[in-house]
PDB file of C-alpha atoms in Angstrom:
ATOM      1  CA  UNK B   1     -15.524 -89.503 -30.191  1.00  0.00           C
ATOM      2  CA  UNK B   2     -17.969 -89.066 -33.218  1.00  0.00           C
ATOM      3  CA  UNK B   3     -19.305 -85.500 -33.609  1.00  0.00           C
ATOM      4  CA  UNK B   4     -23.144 -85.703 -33.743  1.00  0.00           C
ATOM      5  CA  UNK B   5     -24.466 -83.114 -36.667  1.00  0.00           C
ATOM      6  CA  UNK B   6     -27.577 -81.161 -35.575  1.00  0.00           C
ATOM      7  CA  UNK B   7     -30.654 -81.011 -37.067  1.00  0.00           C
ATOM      8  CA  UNK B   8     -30.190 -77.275 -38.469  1.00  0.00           C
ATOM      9  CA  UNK B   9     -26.540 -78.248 -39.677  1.00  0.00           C
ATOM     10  CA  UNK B  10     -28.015 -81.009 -41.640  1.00  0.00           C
ATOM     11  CA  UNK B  11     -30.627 -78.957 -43.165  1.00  0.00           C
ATOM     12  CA  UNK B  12     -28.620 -76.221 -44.172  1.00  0.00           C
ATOM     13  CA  UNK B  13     -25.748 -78.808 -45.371  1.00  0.00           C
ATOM     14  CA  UNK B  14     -29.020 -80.239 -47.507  1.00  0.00           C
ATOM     15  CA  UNK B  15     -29.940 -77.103 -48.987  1.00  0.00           C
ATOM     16  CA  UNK B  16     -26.094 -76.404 -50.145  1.00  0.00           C
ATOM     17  CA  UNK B  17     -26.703 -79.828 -52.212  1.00  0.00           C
ATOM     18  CA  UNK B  18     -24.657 -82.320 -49.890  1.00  0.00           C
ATOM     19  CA  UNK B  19     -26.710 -85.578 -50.807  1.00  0.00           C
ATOM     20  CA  UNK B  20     -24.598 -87.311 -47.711  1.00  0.00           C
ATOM     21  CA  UNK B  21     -26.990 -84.841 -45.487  1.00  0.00           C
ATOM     22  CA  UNK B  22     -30.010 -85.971 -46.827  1.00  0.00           C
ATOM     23  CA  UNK B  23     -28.820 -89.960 -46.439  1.00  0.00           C
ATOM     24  CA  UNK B  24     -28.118 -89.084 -42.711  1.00  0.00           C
ATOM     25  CA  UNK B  25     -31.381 -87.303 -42.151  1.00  0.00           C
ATOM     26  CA  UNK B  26     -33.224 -89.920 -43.386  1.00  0.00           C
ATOM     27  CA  UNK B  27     -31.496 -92.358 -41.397  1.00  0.00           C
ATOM     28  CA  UNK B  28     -31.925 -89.811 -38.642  1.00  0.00           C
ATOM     29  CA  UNK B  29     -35.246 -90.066 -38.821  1.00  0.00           C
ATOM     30  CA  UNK B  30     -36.149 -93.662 -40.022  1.00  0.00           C
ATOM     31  CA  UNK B  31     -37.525 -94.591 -36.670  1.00  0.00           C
ATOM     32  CA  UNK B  32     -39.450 -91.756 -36.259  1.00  0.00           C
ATOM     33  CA  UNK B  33     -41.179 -92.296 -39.587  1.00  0.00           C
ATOM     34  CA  UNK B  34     -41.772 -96.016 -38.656  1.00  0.00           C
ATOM     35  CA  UNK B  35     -43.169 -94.974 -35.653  1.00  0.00           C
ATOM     36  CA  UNK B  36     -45.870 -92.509 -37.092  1.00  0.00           C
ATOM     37  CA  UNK B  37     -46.335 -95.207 -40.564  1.00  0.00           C
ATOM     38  CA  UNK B  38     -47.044 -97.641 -37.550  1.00  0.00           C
ATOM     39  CA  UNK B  39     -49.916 -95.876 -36.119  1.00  0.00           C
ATOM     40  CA  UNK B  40     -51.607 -95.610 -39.482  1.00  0.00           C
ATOM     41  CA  UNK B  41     -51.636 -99.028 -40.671  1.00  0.00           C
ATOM     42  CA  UNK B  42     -54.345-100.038 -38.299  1.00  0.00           C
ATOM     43  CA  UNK B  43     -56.516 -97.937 -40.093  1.00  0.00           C
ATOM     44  CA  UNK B  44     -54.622 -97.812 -43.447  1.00  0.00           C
ATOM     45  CA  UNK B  45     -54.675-101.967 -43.461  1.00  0.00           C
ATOM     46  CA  UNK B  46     -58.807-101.743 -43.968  1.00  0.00           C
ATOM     47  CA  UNK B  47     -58.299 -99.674 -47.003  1.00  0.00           C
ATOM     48  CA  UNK B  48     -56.108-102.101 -48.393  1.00  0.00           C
ATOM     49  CA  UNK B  49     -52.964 -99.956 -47.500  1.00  0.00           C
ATOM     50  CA  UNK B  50     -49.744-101.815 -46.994  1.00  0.00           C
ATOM     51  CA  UNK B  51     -46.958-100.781 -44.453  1.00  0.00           C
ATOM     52  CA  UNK B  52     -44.442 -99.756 -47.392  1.00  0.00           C
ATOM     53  CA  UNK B  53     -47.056 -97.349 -48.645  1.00  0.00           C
ATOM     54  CA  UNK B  54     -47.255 -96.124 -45.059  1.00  0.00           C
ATOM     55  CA  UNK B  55     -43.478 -95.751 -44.948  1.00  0.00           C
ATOM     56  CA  UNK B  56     -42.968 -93.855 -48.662  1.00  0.00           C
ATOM     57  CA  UNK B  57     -45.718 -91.283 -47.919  1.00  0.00           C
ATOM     58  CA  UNK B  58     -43.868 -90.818 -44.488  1.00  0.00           C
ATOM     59  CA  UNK B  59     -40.245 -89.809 -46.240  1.00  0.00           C
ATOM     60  CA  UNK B  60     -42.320 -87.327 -48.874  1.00  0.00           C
ATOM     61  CA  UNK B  61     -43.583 -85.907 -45.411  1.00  0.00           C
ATOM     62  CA  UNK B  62     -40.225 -85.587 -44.238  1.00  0.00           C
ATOM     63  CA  UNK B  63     -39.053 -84.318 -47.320  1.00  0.00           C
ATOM     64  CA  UNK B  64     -41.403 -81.721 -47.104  1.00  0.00           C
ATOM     65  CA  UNK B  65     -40.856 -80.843 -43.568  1.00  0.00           C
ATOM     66  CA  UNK B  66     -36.872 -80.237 -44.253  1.00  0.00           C
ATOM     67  CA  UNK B  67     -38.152 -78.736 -47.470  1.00  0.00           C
ATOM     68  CA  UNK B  68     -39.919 -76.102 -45.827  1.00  0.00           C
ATOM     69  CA  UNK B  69     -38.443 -75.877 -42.199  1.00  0.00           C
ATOM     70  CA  UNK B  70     -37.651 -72.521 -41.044  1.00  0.00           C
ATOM     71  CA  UNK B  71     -34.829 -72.454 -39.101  1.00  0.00           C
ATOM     72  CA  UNK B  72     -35.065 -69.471 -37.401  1.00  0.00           C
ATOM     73  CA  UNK B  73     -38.528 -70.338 -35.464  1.00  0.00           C
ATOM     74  CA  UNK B  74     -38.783 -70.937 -32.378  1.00  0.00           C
ATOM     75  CA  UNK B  75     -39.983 -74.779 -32.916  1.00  0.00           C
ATOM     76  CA  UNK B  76     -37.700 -77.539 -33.011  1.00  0.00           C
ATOM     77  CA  UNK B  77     -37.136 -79.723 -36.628  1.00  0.00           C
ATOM     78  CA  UNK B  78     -38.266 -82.908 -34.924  1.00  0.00           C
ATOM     79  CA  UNK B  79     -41.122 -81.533 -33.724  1.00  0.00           C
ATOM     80  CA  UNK B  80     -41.833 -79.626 -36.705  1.00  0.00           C
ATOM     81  CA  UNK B  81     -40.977 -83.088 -39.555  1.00  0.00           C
ATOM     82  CA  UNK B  82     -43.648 -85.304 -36.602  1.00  0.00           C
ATOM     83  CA  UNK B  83     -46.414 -82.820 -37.704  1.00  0.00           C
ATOM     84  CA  UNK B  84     -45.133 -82.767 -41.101  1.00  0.00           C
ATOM     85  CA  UNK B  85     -45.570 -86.404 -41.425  1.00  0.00           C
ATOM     86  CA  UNK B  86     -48.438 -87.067 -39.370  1.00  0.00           C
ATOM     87  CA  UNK B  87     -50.250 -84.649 -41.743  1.00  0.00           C
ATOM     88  CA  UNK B  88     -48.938 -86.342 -44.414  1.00  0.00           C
ATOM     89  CA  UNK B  89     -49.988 -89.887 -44.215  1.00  0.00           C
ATOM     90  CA  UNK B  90     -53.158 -88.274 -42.545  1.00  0.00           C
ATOM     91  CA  UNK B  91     -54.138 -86.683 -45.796  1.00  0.00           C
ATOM     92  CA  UNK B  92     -52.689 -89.957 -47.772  1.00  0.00           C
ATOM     93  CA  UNK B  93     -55.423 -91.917 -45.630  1.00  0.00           C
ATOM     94  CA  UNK B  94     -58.272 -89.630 -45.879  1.00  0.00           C
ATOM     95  CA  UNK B  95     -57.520 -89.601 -49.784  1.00  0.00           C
ATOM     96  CA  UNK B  96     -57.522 -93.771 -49.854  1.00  0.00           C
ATOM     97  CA  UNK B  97     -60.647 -93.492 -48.348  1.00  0.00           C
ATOM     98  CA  UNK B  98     -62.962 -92.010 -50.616  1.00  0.00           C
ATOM     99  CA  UNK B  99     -65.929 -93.280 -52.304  1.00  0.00           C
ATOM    100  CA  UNK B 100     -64.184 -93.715 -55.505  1.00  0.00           C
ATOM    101  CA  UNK B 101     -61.186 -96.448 -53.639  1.00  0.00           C
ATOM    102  CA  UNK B 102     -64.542 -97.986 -52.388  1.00  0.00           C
ATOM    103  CA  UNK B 103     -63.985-101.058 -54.898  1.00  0.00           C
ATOM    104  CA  UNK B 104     -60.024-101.081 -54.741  1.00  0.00           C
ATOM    105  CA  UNK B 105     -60.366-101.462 -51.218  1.00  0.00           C
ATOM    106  CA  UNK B 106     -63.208-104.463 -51.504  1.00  0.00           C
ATOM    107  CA  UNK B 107     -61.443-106.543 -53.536  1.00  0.00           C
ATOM    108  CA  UNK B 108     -61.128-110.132 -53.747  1.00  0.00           C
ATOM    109  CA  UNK B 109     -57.942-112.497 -53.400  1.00  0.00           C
ATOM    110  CA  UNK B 110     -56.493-114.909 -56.716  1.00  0.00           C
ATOM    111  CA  UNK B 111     -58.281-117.994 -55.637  1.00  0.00           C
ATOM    112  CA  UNK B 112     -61.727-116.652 -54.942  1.00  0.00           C
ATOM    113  CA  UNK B 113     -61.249-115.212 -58.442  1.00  0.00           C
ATOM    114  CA  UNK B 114     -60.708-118.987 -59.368  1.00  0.00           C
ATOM    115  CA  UNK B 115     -63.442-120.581 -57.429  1.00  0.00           C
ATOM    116  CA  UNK B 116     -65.553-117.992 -58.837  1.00  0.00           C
ATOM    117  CA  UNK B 117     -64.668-118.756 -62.620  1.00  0.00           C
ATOM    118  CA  UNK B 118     -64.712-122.716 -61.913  1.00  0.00           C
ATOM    119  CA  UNK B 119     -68.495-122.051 -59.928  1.00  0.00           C
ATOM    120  CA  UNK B 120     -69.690-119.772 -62.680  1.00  0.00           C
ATOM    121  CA  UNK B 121     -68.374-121.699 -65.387  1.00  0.00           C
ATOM    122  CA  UNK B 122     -69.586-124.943 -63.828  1.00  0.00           C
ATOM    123  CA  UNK B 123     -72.997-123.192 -63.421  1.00  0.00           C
ATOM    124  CA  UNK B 124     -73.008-121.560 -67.237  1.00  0.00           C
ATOM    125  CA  UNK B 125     -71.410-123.921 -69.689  1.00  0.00           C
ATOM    126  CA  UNK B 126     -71.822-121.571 -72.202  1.00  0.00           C
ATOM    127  CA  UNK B 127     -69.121-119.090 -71.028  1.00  0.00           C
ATOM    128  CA  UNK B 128     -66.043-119.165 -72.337  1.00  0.00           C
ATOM    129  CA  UNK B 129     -63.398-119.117 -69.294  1.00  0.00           C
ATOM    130  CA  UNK B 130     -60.446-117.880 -71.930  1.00  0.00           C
ATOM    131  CA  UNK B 131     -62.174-114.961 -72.835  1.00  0.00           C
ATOM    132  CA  UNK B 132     -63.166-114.136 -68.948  1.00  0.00           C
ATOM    133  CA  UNK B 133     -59.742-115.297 -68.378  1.00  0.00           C
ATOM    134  CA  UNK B 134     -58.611-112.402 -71.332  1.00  0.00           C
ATOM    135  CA  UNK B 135     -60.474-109.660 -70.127  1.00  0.00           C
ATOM    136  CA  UNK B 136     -58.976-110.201 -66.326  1.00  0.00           C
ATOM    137  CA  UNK B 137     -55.565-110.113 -67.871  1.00  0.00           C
ATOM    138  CA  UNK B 138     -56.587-106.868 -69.795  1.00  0.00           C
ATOM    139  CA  UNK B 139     -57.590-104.856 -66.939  1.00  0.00           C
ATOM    140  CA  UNK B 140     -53.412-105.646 -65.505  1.00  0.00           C
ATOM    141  CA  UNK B 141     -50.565-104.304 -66.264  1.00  0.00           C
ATOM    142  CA  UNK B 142     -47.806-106.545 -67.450  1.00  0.00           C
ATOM    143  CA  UNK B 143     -45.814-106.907 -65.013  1.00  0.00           C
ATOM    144  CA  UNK B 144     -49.378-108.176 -62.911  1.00  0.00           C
ATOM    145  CA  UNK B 145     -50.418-110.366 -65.436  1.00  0.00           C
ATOM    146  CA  UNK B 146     -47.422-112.487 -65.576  1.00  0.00           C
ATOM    147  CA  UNK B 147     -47.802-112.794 -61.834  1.00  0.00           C
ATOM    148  CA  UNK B 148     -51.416-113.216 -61.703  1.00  0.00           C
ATOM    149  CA  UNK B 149     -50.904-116.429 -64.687  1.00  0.00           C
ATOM    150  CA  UNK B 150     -47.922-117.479 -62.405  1.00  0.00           C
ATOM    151  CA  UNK B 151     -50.623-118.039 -59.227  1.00  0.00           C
ATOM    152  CA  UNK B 152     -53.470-119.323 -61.322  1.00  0.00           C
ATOM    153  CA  UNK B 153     -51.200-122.258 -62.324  1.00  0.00           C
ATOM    154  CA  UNK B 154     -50.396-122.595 -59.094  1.00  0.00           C
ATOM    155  CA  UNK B 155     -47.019-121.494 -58.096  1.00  0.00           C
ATOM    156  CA  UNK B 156     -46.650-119.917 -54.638  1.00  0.00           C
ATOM    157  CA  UNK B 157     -45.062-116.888 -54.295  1.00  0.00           C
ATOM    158  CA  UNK B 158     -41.913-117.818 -53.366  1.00  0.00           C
ATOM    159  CA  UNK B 159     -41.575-119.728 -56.394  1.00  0.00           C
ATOM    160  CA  UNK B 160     -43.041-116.338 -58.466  1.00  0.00           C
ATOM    161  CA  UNK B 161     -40.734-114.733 -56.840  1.00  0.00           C
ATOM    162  CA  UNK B 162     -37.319-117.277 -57.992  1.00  0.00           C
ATOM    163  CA  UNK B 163     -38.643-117.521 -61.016  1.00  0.00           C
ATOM    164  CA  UNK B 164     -39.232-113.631 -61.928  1.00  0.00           C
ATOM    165  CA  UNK B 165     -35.956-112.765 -60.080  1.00  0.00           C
ATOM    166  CA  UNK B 166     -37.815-110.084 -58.164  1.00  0.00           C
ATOM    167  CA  UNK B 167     -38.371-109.674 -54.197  1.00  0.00           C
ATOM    168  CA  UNK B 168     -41.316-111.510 -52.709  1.00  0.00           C
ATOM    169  CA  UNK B 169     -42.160-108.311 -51.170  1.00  0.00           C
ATOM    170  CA  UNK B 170     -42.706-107.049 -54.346  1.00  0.00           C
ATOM    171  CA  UNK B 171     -44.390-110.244 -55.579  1.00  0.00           C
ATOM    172  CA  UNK B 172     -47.115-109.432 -52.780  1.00  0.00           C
ATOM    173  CA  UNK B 173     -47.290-106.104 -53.848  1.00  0.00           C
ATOM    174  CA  UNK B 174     -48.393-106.951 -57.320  1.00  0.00           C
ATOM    175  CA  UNK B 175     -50.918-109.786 -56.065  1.00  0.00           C
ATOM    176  CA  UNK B 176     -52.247-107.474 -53.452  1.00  0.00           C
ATOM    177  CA  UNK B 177     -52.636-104.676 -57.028  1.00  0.00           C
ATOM    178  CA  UNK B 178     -54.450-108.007 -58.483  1.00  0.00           C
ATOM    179  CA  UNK B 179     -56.329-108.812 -56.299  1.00  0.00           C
ATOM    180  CA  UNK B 180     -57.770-104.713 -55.775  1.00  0.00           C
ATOM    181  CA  UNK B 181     -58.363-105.203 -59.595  1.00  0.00           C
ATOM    182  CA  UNK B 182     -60.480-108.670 -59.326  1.00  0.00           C
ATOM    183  CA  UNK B 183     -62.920-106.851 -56.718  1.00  0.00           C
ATOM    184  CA  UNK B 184     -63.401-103.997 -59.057  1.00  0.00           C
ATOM    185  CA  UNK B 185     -64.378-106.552 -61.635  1.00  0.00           C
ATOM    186  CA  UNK B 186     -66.690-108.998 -60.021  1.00  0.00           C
TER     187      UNK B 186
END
């Protein structure tokens, strides 16, 4: 039979520096931070918020609830780390949606970027489509810009992804970063 650890055996194990605590709590826990990241990204997917946003802001919340958890209340740690992360991603959310996200959050995706340049070049023959082209590419990073060359020439992601020898999640990451950045320039 497996003894179960506690919730105030782990936290005081985690505050004597025993990092195979914290890897249990977190486990521990996983669900209930999936749970909570869950019922933000309704609202957190209009403000351009993806669900492994959600999830990271929902461990620093449970960080800070074992952080600061005070064993010898009368409340419980699960109840104490729900509140801890609710408020968390609550005040992650309310922070996203500021006036000053407004355009991060409005953006527009690779290939309206590309319609647009082929429309407004078609339209003035006069502008140079390297140099808008240039000044796209200097508003990324360039780690972005590789990507965001990669899609205009047409690969999908999957193939930006075999190519760069990185995760597609993190391939959608960066276009989603892109794309955030095209809306605050057009």
């Amino acid at each position: 039979m497996e003894y179960r650890v506690n919730d105030n055996e782990l936290i005081y194990m985690i505050r004597d520096g025993d990092d195979f605590a914290i890897n249990r709590l977190f486990e521990k826990y996983k669900p209930l931070v999936t749970s909570v990241a869950n019922s933000f990204y309704v609202f957190g997917k209009r403000l351009g918020i993806e669900f492994s946003d959600l999830m990271q802001e929902g461990y620093i919340g449970l960080y800070n609830a074992y952080s600061s958890f005070n064993e010898y209340s009368d409340v419980k740690f699960y109840t104490y780390a729900l509140t801890c992360i609710r408020n968390h991603l609550n005040t992650y959310c309310r922070n996203m949606n500021v006036k000053k996200n407004y355009y991060l959050n409005n953006s527009i995706s690779i290939d309206e970027c590309e319609s647009l340049l082929i429309d407004y070049y078609d339209r003035y023959c006069f502008v140079d489509e390297e140099r808008v082209f240039v000044n796209i590419k200097n508003l990324l990073s360039f780690k972005c810009s590789i990507v965001f060359e990669l899609k205009l020439n047409g690969f999908k992601i999957r193939e930006i992804s075999k190519l760069l020898d990185v995760p597609i999640s993190t391939i959608s990451g960066r276009i989603s970063k892109i794309n955030k950045t095209l809306r605050s320039y057009y």
